[in-house]
Tab-separated table of C-alpha atoms in Angstrom:
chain	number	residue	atom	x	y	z
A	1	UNK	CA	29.690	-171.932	133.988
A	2	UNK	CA	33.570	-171.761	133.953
A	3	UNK	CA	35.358	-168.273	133.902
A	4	UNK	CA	37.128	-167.312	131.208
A	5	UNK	CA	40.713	-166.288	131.608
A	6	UNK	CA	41.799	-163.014	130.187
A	7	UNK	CA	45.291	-164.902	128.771
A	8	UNK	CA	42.884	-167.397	127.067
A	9	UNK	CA	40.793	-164.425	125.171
A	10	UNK	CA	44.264	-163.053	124.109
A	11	UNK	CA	45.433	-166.542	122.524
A	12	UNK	CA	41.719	-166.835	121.227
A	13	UNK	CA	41.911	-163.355	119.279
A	14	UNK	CA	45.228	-163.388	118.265
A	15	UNK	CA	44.507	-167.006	116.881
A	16	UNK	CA	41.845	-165.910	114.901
A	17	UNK	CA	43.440	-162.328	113.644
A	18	UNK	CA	46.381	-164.635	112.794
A	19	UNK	CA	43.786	-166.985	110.784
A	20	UNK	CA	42.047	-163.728	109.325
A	21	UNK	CA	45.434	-162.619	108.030
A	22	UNK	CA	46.712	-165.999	106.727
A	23	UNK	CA	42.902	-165.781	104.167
A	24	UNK	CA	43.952	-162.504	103.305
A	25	UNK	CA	46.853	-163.436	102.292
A	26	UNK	CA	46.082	-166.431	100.571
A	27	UNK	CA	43.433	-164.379	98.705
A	28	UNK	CA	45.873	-161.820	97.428
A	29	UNK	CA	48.381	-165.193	96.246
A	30	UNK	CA	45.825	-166.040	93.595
A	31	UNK	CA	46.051	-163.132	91.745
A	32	UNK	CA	50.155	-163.168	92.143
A	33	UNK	CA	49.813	-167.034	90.407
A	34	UNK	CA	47.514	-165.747	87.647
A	35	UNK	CA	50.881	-163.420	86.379
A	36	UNK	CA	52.863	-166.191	86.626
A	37	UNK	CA	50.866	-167.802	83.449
A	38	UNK	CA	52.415	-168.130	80.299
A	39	UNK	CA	51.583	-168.736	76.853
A	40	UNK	CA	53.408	-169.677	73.722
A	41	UNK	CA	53.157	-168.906	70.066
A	42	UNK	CA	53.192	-172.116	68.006
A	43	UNK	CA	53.415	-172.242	63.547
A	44	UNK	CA	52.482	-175.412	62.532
A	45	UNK	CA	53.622	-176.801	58.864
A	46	UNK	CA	54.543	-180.039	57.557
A	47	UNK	CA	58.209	-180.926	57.633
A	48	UNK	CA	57.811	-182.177	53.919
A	49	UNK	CA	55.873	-182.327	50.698
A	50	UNK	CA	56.825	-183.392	47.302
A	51	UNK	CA	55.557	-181.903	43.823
A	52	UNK	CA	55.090	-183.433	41.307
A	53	UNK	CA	56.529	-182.802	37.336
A	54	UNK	CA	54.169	-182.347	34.662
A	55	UNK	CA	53.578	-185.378	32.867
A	56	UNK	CA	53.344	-186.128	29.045
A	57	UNK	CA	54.985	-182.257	28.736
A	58	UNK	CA	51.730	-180.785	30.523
A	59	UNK	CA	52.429	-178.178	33.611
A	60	UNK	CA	52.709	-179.196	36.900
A	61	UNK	CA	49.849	-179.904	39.248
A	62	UNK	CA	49.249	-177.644	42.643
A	63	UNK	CA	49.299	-178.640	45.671
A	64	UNK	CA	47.782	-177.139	48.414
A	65	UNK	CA	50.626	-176.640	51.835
A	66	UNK	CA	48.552	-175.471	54.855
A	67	UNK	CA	50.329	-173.938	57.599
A	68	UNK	CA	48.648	-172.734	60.866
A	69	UNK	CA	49.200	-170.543	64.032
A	70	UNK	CA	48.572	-171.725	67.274
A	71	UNK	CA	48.938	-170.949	70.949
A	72	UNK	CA	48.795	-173.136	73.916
A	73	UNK	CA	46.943	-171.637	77.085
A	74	UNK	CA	43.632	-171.161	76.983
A	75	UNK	CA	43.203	-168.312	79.476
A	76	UNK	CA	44.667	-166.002	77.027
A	77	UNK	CA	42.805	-164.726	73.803
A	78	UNK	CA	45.565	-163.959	70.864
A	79	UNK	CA	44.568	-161.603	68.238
A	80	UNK	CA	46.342	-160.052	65.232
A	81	UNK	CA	48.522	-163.330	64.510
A	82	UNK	CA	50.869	-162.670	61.529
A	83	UNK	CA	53.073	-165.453	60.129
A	84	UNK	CA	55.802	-164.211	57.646
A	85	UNK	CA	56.516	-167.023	54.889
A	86	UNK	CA	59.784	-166.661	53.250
A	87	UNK	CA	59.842	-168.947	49.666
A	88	UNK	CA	63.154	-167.812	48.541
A	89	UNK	CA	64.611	-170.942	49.053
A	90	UNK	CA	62.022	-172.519	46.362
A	91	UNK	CA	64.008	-170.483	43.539
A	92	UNK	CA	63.737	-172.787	40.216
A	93	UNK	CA	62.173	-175.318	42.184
A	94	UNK	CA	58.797	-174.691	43.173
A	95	UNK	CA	56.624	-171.312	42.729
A	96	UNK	CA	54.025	-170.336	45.182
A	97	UNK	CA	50.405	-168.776	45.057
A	98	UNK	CA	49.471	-166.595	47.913
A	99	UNK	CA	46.155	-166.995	50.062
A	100	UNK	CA	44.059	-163.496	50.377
A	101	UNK	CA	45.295	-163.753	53.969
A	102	UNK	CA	49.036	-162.861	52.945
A	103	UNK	CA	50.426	-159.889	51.400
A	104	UNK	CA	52.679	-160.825	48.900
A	105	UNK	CA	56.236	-158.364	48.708
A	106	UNK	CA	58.409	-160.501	45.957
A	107	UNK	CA	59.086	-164.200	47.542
A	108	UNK	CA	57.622	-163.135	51.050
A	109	UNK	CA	54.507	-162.604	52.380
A	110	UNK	CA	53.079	-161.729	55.692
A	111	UNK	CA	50.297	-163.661	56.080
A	112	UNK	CA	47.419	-162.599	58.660
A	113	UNK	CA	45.450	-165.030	61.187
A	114	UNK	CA	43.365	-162.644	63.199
A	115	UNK	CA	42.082	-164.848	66.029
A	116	UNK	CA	44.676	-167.345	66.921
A	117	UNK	CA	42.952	-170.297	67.867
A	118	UNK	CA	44.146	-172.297	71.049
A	119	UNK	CA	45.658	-176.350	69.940
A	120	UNK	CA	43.082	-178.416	70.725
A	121	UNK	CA	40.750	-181.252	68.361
A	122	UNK	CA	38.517	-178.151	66.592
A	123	UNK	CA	42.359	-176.512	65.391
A	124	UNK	CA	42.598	-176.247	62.056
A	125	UNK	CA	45.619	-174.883	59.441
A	126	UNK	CA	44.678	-171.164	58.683
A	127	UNK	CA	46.898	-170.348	55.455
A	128	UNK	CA	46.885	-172.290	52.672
A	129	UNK	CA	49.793	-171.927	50.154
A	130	UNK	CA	48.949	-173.043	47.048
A	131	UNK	CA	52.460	-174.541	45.240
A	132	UNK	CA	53.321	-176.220	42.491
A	133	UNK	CA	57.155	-177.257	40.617
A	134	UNK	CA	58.163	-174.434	38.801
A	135	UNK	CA	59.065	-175.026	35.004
A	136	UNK	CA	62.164	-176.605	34.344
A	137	UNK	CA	63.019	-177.952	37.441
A	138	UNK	CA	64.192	-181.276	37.871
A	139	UNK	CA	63.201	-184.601	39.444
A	140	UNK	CA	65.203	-184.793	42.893
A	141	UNK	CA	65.470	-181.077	42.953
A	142	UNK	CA	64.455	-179.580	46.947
A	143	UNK	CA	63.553	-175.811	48.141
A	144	UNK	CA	62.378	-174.681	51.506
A	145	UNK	CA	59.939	-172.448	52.638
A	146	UNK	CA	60.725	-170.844	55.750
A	147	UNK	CA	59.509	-168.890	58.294
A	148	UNK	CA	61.847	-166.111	59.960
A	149	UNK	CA	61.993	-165.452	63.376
A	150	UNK	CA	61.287	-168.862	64.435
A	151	UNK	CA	63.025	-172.330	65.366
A	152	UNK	CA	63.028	-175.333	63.481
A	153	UNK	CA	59.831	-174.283	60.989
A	154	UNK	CA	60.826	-174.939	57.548
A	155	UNK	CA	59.592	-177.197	54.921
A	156	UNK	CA	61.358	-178.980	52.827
A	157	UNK	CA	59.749	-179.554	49.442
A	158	UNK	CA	61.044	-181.998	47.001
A	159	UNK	CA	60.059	-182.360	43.380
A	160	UNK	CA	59.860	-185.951	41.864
């Protein structure tokens, strides 16, 4: 049986409080990582519909515009979701008919989603604007529906 050296026990245990600390640490990272997440609010509508005239003098037909409310991360449960649709911009073009899920104040509503659902193949649109060309307007005519406080969501409906 060899001897251990006192200088080798000291390596030894400083080796292994080093490797001790280096776990600890790399347990308390994980957590640190988990902050670092992110997730992002996402409306999804179509870029653009058309409406149709009436025909033969008769009133237009509806059309149903779904618009949705997504987010993108999975880890994180979003609750509450309200979209606010502004159809100012349909003004003598189009008129709209507001889902139970928005409260209507003159040519905005907000509209409520109250479990946003994360993208994925079971997403679905949650609001569903029912619209239709308002009387008198004319063929080639365009509004848009918009949506403040966001980028680059508006659609743009045409009536033919």
């Amino acid at each position: 049986m060899r001897p251990v050296s006192l200088g080798r026990a000291l390596r030894l245990g400083a080796c292994t409080t080093l490797a001790a600390g280096l776990v600890t640490v790399g347990l308390t990272a994980a957590p640190a990582l988990a902050e670092t997440e992110s997730d992002q609010l996402w409306i999804d509508a179509p870029s653009e519909q058309t409406l149709p005239l009436g025909t033969d003098g008769g009133a237009p037909q509806s059309r149903t515009i779904d618009v949705g409310i997504y987010h993108d991360n999975g880890h994180f449960t979003v609750t509450d979701g309200k979209v606010t649709v502004d159809a100012s911009g349909l003004a003598g073009v189009g008129e709209v008919t507001w889902p139970d899920n928005c409260a209507p104040n003159g040519t905005t509503a907000a509209c409520s989603v109250p479990d946003v659902p994360v993208i994925g193949s079971d997403y679905s649109r949650q609001i569903h604007l029912g619209i239709r060309a308002a009387d008198g307007a004319q063929a080639g005519a365009q509004g848009r529906i918009t949506f403040p406080n966001t980028t680059n969501n508006t659609a743009v409906l045409a009536v033919n």
